[in-house]
C-alpha atoms as one frame of an Amber mdcrd trajectory, in Angstrom:
protein
 104.130 139.543 -15.594 101.030 141.270 -14.240  99.685 140.353 -10.823  95.988
 139.585 -11.286  95.448 138.352  -7.747  92.944 140.714  -6.218  91.935 138.975
  -3.015  93.934 139.245   0.204  94.619 135.487   0.228  95.891 135.499  -3.348
  98.203 138.436  -2.735  99.606 136.886   0.450 100.116 133.558  -1.311 101.943
 135.281  -4.154 104.174 137.228  -1.727 104.985 134.078   0.261 106.058 132.277
  -2.918 108.116 135.272  -3.999 109.676 135.500  -0.542 110.857 131.893  -0.674
 112.656 132.351  -3.982 114.059 135.747  -3.026 115.405 134.181   0.189 117.008
 131.341  -1.770 119.027 133.718  -3.957 120.078 135.704  -0.896 121.246 132.489
   0.760 123.546 132.058  -2.237 124.716 135.680  -1.811 125.372 135.139   1.909
 127.312 131.949   1.152 129.496 133.804  -1.337 130.223 136.520   1.213 130.814
 133.772   3.770 133.747 132.454   1.749 135.715 135.332   3.302 135.526 133.519
   6.643 136.861 130.369   5.013 139.812 132.152   3.398 140.686 133.773   6.737
 140.574 130.486   8.662 143.090 127.634   8.599 142.223 124.930   6.079 141.386
 121.652   7.876 144.078 119.002   7.588 141.702 116.045   7.392 139.046 115.018
   4.878 136.398 114.894   7.611 137.335 118.392   8.727 137.015 119.624   5.143
 133.662 117.861   4.768 132.408 119.520   7.941 133.566 122.918   6.694 131.604
 122.443   3.460 128.348 121.226   5.017 128.485 123.796   7.838 129.068 126.575
   5.291 126.001 125.537   3.277 123.846 124.631   6.272 124.732 127.598   8.474
 124.134 130.350   5.933 121.057 128.578   4.609 119.630 128.439   8.130 120.753
 131.963   9.035 119.117 133.683   6.054 115.969 131.555   6.137 115.599 132.181
   9.885 115.659 135.936   9.247 112.993 135.501   6.587 110.853 133.285   8.810
 111.103 135.490  11.920 110.985 138.937  10.311 109.788 138.950   6.718 107.217
 136.149   6.777 105.078 137.848   9.488 105.283 141.101   7.515 103.697 139.297
   4.576 100.401 139.298   6.463 100.809 142.789   7.882 101.904 144.464   4.643
 100.030 142.705   1.841 100.851 145.488  -0.641 103.372 143.798  -2.921 105.339
 146.940  -3.767 105.719 148.122  -0.178 106.536 144.631   1.080 109.152 144.076
  -1.602 110.741 147.452  -0.889 110.930 146.693   2.839 112.405 143.279   2.057
 115.041 144.777  -0.241 116.008 147.344   2.421 116.275 144.724   5.179 118.214
 142.339   2.939 120.627 145.116   1.937 121.179 145.926   5.598 121.747 142.265
   6.444 124.289 141.646   3.686 126.100 144.877   4.568 126.354 143.811   8.214
 127.654 140.447   7.044 130.354 142.185   4.992 131.307 144.335   7.993 131.487
 141.213  10.135 133.851 139.571   7.673 136.062 142.639   7.948 136.020 142.483
  11.750 136.850 138.774  11.629 139.741 139.439   9.289 141.112 142.299  11.400
 140.731 141.068  14.982 139.345 137.512  14.750 136.080 138.536  16.410 132.536
 138.721  15.097 130.419 141.824  15.556 129.387 142.737  19.087 129.040 146.122
  20.829 132.737 146.566  21.606 133.875 145.448  18.147 131.362 147.806  16.570
 132.733 150.711  18.615 136.294 149.774  17.732 135.560 149.647  14.020 133.563
 152.852  13.840 135.706 155.334  15.716 138.535 157.523  14.572 140.967 155.111
  16.196 140.144 152.477  13.613 142.229 154.322  11.047 145.253 152.872  12.771
 144.007 149.278  12.588 145.687 147.814   9.544 143.623 149.846   7.093 140.295
 148.749   8.569 138.820 152.237   8.309 139.560 152.472   4.575 138.158 148.998
   3.972 134.945 149.859   5.808 134.570 153.001   3.738 134.765 150.818   0.646
 132.029 148.622   2.062 129.713 151.595   2.449 130.445 152.604  -1.131 129.245
 149.122  -2.095 126.025 149.505  -0.060 124.077 151.393  -2.789 125.266 148.785
  -5.279 123.915 146.007  -3.067 120.603 147.858  -2.802 120.188 148.179  -6.571
 121.210 144.557  -7.148 118.639 143.458  -4.574 116.038 145.702  -6.210 116.762
 144.160  -9.604 116.705 140.657  -8.106 113.392 141.425  -6.449 111.833 142.437
  -9.756 113.353 139.509 -11.670 112.109 136.943  -9.134 108.668 138.538  -9.189
 108.478 138.242 -12.963 110.001 134.729 -13.119 108.239 133.348 -10.061 105.809
 131.136 -12.029 108.570 129.663 -14.206 110.742 129.017 -11.156 107.856 127.270
  -9.426 107.221 125.026 -12.455 110.838 123.748 -12.371 110.048 121.712  -9.238
 113.505 122.322  -7.750 112.355 124.109  -4.614 111.947 120.977  -2.485 115.287
 119.356  -3.495 117.105 122.617  -2.738 115.369 122.902   0.616 116.291 119.292
   1.389 119.967 119.990   0.629 120.093 122.965   2.999 118.217 121.062   5.686
 120.466 117.990   5.426 123.610 120.128   5.509 122.362 121.970   8.594 121.443
 118.776  10.471 124.585 116.952   9.333 126.890 119.744  10.463 125.430 119.676
  13.976 125.493 115.889  14.223 129.111 115.806  13.067 129.999 118.464  15.633
 128.235 116.496  18.389 130.575 113.583  17.666 133.667 115.803  17.309 132.969
 117.571  20.599 132.559 114.273  22.452 135.762 112.816  20.997 137.886 116.013
  20.927 138.335 115.960  17.178 140.202 119.233  16.780 139.983 119.623  12.957
 136.238 120.128  13.511 135.984 121.693  16.993 138.511 124.375  16.005 135.937
 125.623  13.458 133.388 126.431  16.160 133.646 130.212  15.764 134.388 130.492
  12.068 130.944 131.827  11.150 128.842 134.530  12.829 126.057 133.473  15.216
 127.383 129.925  15.083 126.488 127.776  18.094 127.170 124.123  17.213 125.151
 121.566  19.138 126.705 119.373  21.840 125.095 116.353  23.445 127.545 114.647
  25.777 124.944 114.033  28.511 122.475 112.580  25.994 125.146 110.327  24.489
 126.239 109.097  27.913 122.633 108.406  28.934 122.054 106.243  25.857 125.344
 104.373  26.035 126.994 106.197  23.144 129.717 107.761  25.287 131.812 106.235
  28.072 132.282 108.858  30.776 135.635 107.537  32.012 137.097 107.446  28.522
 135.735 110.920  27.875 137.391 112.333  31.028 140.647 110.659  30.041 140.520
 112.198  26.588 139.619 115.528  28.170 142.826 115.512  30.200 144.858 114.475
  27.189 143.367 117.195  24.990 142.773 119.929  27.586 143.309 123.305  26.027
 143.872 122.010  22.499 143.667 125.038  20.259 145.055 126.758  17.202 148.758
 126.438  16.599 151.029 129.405  17.117 154.143 130.509  15.295 156.548 131.247
  18.117 158.786 133.020  17.443 157.365 134.752  14.399 160.803 135.019  12.800
 164.094 133.242  13.368 166.089 135.037  16.040 169.086 137.100  14.989 172.140
 137.540  17.199 173.952 140.756  16.295 174.376 142.223  19.767 177.140 141.636
  22.246 176.406 138.644  24.472 177.434 137.978  28.056 177.483 134.378  29.279
 176.409 135.024  32.854 174.563 132.390  34.846 170.849 133.010  35.438 168.900
 132.210  38.590 165.137 132.940  38.606 163.347 132.609  41.949 159.547 132.646
  42.106 158.196 133.268  45.610 154.653 132.175  44.893 151.799 134.353  46.129
 153.987 137.309  47.129 152.236 140.657  46.696 154.248 143.773  45.978 153.613
 145.677  49.206 154.837 142.728  51.295 158.331 143.775  50.251 159.110 146.213
  53.089 161.717 146.593  55.812 159.407 145.233  58.535 158.055 142.104  56.826
 161.001 141.167  54.611 164.101 142.946  55.981 166.596 140.728  54.149 164.934
 140.898  50.746 164.115 144.585  51.165 167.797 145.333  51.735 168.658 143.087
  48.783 166.321 145.161  46.612 167.970 148.398  47.772 171.415 147.038  46.954
 170.417 145.877  43.472 167.835 146.671  40.774 164.238 146.970  41.929 161.275
 147.514  39.624 158.685 148.964  41.971 155.736 149.155  39.585 155.819 145.624
  38.254 152.851 143.474  37.222 152.476 139.752  36.747 150.986 138.629  33.436
 148.250 136.689  35.250 146.353 136.608  38.531 147.037 132.879  38.924 149.953
 130.465  38.563 150.127 131.181  34.834 152.120 134.275  35.708 155.155 132.001
  35.341 154.067 131.231  31.769 154.228 134.924  30.909 157.487 135.332  32.811
 159.366 132.738  30.754 157.510 132.777  27.417 156.856 136.517  27.207 153.359
 135.718  25.906 149.844 136.240  27.341 148.270 133.248  29.090 145.747 132.837
  26.256 148.501 131.202  24.187 149.234 128.583  26.868 146.824 125.940  25.557
 148.296 126.152  22.058 151.834 126.074  23.420 150.903 122.975  25.409 149.544
 121.171  22.355 152.692 122.060  20.389 154.995 121.211  23.309 157.033 124.338
  22.574 159.570 125.436  25.156 160.084 129.152  25.881 162.321 130.820  23.293
 164.485 131.849  26.230 165.137 128.238  27.283 165.616 127.086  23.686 168.219
 129.797  23.186 170.014 128.989  26.424 170.102 125.303  25.522 171.519 126.136
  22.084 174.278 128.118  23.813 175.172 125.091  25.956 173.659 126.334  29.191
 172.898 123.671  31.774 169.324 123.744  33.104 168.497 123.160  36.781 164.903
 123.182  38.042 163.985 123.025  41.739 160.761 123.410  43.694 159.679 123.273
  47.308 156.782 121.009  46.311 158.495 119.358  43.304 156.446 121.441  40.864
 153.058 120.050  41.837 151.333 122.531  39.516 150.908 120.810  36.087 151.823
 124.119  34.432 155.501 123.370  34.937 155.771 119.747  33.792 153.143 119.993
  31.031 154.081 123.356  29.518 156.892 125.558  30.818 159.487 122.817  31.482
 157.990 120.111  29.280 160.621 117.503  28.450 163.295 119.029  30.685 164.898
 117.176  33.579 163.377 118.364  36.859 165.331 117.756  40.061 163.514 115.737
  42.700 163.840 117.462  46.059 163.943 114.892  48.872 161.744 115.452  51.893
 163.391 116.315  55.205 161.235 116.685  58.297 163.774 119.008  59.886 163.570
 121.524  57.061 160.832 122.992  54.906 160.420 121.978  51.290 161.728 125.370
  50.187 164.855 125.030  52.326 165.463 121.592  50.833 165.035 123.011  47.341
 167.598 125.753  48.043 170.105 123.251  49.391 169.530 120.920  46.434 170.121
 123.867  44.118 173.412 124.640  45.902 174.652 121.069  45.449 173.673 121.179
  41.769 175.566 124.438  41.190 178.733 122.991  42.696 178.658 120.231  40.076
 178.497 122.593  37.081 182.090 123.801  37.147 182.666 126.575  34.620 179.739
 125.597  32.415 177.139 128.439  32.280 173.727 127.543  33.663 170.128 128.615
  34.023 168.199 127.604  37.115 164.685 128.154  38.397 163.648 127.816  42.039
 159.993 127.781  43.073 159.405 128.710  46.731 155.969 127.637  47.940 155.890
 128.782  51.588 153.271 131.457  50.885 150.990 129.019  49.064 150.028 127.481
  52.404 149.932 130.596  54.582 146.470 129.689  55.906 147.998 126.668  57.661
 149.449 128.863  60.391 147.605 128.555  63.693 146.732 132.184  64.436 143.336
 132.244  66.148 142.145 135.589  67.443 138.504 135.035  66.573 138.668 137.547
  63.703 138.923 135.553  60.474 140.185 138.421  58.322 142.772 139.466  60.894
 143.895 135.850  61.266 144.331 135.455  57.506 146.439 138.596  57.321 148.499
 137.534  60.353 149.081 134.097  58.838 150.146 135.674  55.571 152.496 137.998
  57.429 154.142 135.075  59.209 154.486 133.220  55.923 156.085 136.276  54.300
 158.615 136.439  57.130 159.400 132.736  56.687 159.924 133.257  52.957 162.288
 136.147  53.713 164.383 133.916  55.973 164.557 131.296  53.232 165.634 133.935
  50.744 168.279 135.139  53.194 169.690 131.591  53.197 169.733 131.716  49.406
 171.581 135.068  49.346 174.183 133.662  51.733 174.571 130.532  49.634 175.066
 132.632  46.503 177.876 134.521  48.209 179.374 131.329  49.635 179.500 129.823
  46.139 181.146 133.013  44.772 178.331 133.613  42.306 177.779 137.344  42.923
 179.945 138.415  39.974 178.869 135.717  37.547 175.116 135.302  38.054 172.008
 137.308  37.248 169.566 136.698  40.110 165.849 137.432  39.603 163.479 137.491
  42.604 159.781 137.742  41.756 156.405 136.001  42.152 153.783 134.328  39.998
 150.954 136.554  41.322 149.820 138.531  44.351 147.177 137.971  47.028 144.104
 140.011  47.933 142.363 140.338  51.278 139.204 141.971  49.921 140.816 145.400
  49.551 138.615 145.994  46.494 135.456 145.409  48.601 134.198 142.899  46.043
 134.419 139.842  48.311 137.661 138.868  46.599 140.190 136.801  48.519 143.464
 135.265  47.477 144.047 135.158  43.719 142.306 134.318  40.422 139.263 136.446
  41.286 139.973 139.823  39.691 142.663 141.907  38.015 143.279 144.464  40.731
 146.794 145.532  41.639 146.572 143.413  44.794 146.458 140.254  42.716 148.738
 141.399  39.896 151.419 143.662  41.348 154.467 141.683  42.523 158.137 142.382
  43.334 160.781 142.275  40.623 164.302 142.413  42.011 167.357 141.745  39.866
 170.985 141.360  40.846 172.936 141.989  37.647 176.741 141.996  37.760 178.117
 145.167  36.204 174.896 147.187  36.542 174.614 149.999  39.080 171.964 149.528
  41.763 168.807 151.552  41.162 165.101 151.932  41.878 162.878 151.928  38.784
 159.326 153.258  39.026 158.141 152.952  35.422 155.547 150.242  34.752 156.955
 146.844  33.856 155.519 143.399  33.229 156.417 139.731  33.544 156.283 139.697
  29.744 159.434 141.871  29.767 161.858 139.505  31.507 162.549 137.112  28.630
 163.122 140.048  26.250 165.603 141.572  28.685 167.596 138.370  29.153 167.614
 137.546  25.435 168.740 141.035  24.435 171.206 141.892  27.178 172.687 138.438
  27.863 172.128 136.317  24.761 172.817 139.077  22.211 169.457 138.804  20.396
 168.991 141.726  17.997 165.579 140.728  16.614 162.592 142.965  17.224 161.017
 141.873  20.562 157.636 141.815  18.791 158.872 138.726  16.914 159.038 136.606
  20.064 157.217 138.393  22.876 154.402 140.706  23.903 156.791 142.559  26.211
 159.736 144.923  25.993 163.083 145.357  27.737 162.696 145.993  31.482 165.155
 148.880  31.228 163.095 150.611  28.530 161.613 153.483  30.536 159.448 154.899
  27.759 155.814 155.374  28.722 153.565 152.509  27.734 149.840 152.776  27.079
 148.931 149.575  28.867 150.122 146.516  30.736 148.603 143.238  29.595 147.434
 140.477  31.951 144.848 137.713  31.803 144.019 134.022  31.950 142.574 131.503
  29.477 139.256 133.358  29.295 139.824 137.064  30.007 142.141 139.846  28.937
 142.994 142.714  31.304 144.466 145.950  29.979 145.854 148.079  32.810 146.491
 151.760  32.140 147.515 154.523  34.537 143.874 155.438  35.105 141.821 152.267
  34.813 141.604 148.579  33.991 139.580 147.138  31.123 138.648 143.448  31.335
 137.485 141.802  28.100 136.142 138.272  27.836 136.640 135.951  24.873 133.375
 137.144  23.297 134.484 140.778  23.223 132.323 141.953  26.150 134.095 144.367
  28.461 133.953 145.874  31.942 135.772 149.004  33.063 137.267 149.583  36.539
 139.026 152.570  38.084 142.499 152.479  39.667 140.986 151.073  42.888 139.115
 148.422  40.885 135.698 149.984  41.438 133.329 149.313  38.521 132.785 152.246
  36.142 129.364 151.607  34.648 128.832 154.939  32.919 132.185 155.222  31.166
 133.641 153.564  28.102 137.227 152.302  27.763 139.731 153.783  25.360 138.964
 151.954  22.137 142.538 152.117  20.764 143.683 150.303  23.904 141.076 147.574
  23.394 142.054 147.236  19.748 145.736 146.869  20.534 145.017 144.332  23.249
 142.779 142.198  21.040 145.352 142.335  18.264 148.084 141.192  20.655 146.080
 138.079  21.443 146.087 137.077  17.757 149.582 137.985  16.538 151.221 134.630
  17.128 148.506 132.377  15.744 149.306 130.676  12.466 146.103 132.008  10.915
 146.580 134.642   8.270 144.866 137.720   9.626
């Protein structure tokens, strides 16, 4: 068909009409590519969840492609009225867009993240050749790029020639209405799902690239559509609801020699690694010299979730899913299956919900009675001693939480120097904890448990007094060694005392106990992100984090990555490195570790 429009207005009008139809066919192309996101995401269990997936798929890609046309190509229609040049530019931009969409689907399949600067660097470096064939797949995508260009070129010409016939079919407005209704419906459905914690829909929030579903809780509350008290109640009931995990990945195998020793794990909350010295903790320091001490040990979190990593062997990011599934640690499940008795004691009766809601969910927790003449920790130790006496020859696992250091600021030091007072209070609290531990060591000997019990002394996290000069105090503020590095002392009958200086992690304890006591022969990767504590091979990184961030600690630096893939790099003293980039293989391995146990097929 020959273009007889000679005036500027006629040419622009013709290009606008062509642009609309060309955009429509590219929406269809984007939707077809977008099916890769659907195949790589869990299929919703409910009809409403499936309906939302369908309308969001149509509405999101319809909006995404049309928005690009409206913001980029439509203005060019007036700037570049030459039909041939405009169509060529449109074909080039469309080819680029579809190629980026294909690359994004590959990133989503490989590491469950959409394209951002760090993901782009990970995918397009030499290290990517080690990422499950990602490099080869990306090379195939670039082979397809010329094919996409020629298809777009052919489509451009076909639409130009058939534009008048397409316009006469009067289907443009109905099609536009369908895309518009799907887009609006998907957001309205998500508004309801977000307010009522409907997981089959809210779990799809990040399925598609550049997807930001609308929420309107404040608006709904203002207009009487949402009861705030009921919402807060549902929030507590559904806090952290997330994708399900397969934990362990495979059924455990038991082909190693087992040893039915008792196990006592003691968490001295808030105890930083360098507090373990002969001046501050003489009793525990001597205990560490007489037994096994891991002197370069890191908690898996800078907050109370360090205990989650200690017992589950998984990063904290899995905690919300574990909570929704009500899955006990594989370690505790295995001990229970082997007829171990479980005894759980705490100086504050496990006031942190982490214990009752996740780690020890469904297990009987001993209630430690208050005694004004003794601290809560001392009462917990005595209650533990009475419990042990009742077990007879039955093997047992017990956990004692000592909370003296949690309240170190309650000491009454008052020199006028706030920082000095905080440190002095902490020092006094450390000394008190050491005396309590000394009572425990004596009780262990009194009960003749030295030759039959593995005793683990550690902490959930450390404490900082602004050593990083970032105005960081206490815990949960950064991933420096002051907040992560904690003692790890083990009394293990039959093992020769020794000092270990290789880097170890809380994620390693469950592997060690399962392998060396329970006789588990399965690959640790099937049930943990850690390795055996006694494995002295060099490791590239130690993993720590919370619900939102991932920290990868190497010998030289620390990389902190948020849930969107943005990263910050710090040196060994936790000073920000703004002009350096992290090791991309390390980032890739860390991001992969955060996805391994999800039930999604990646």
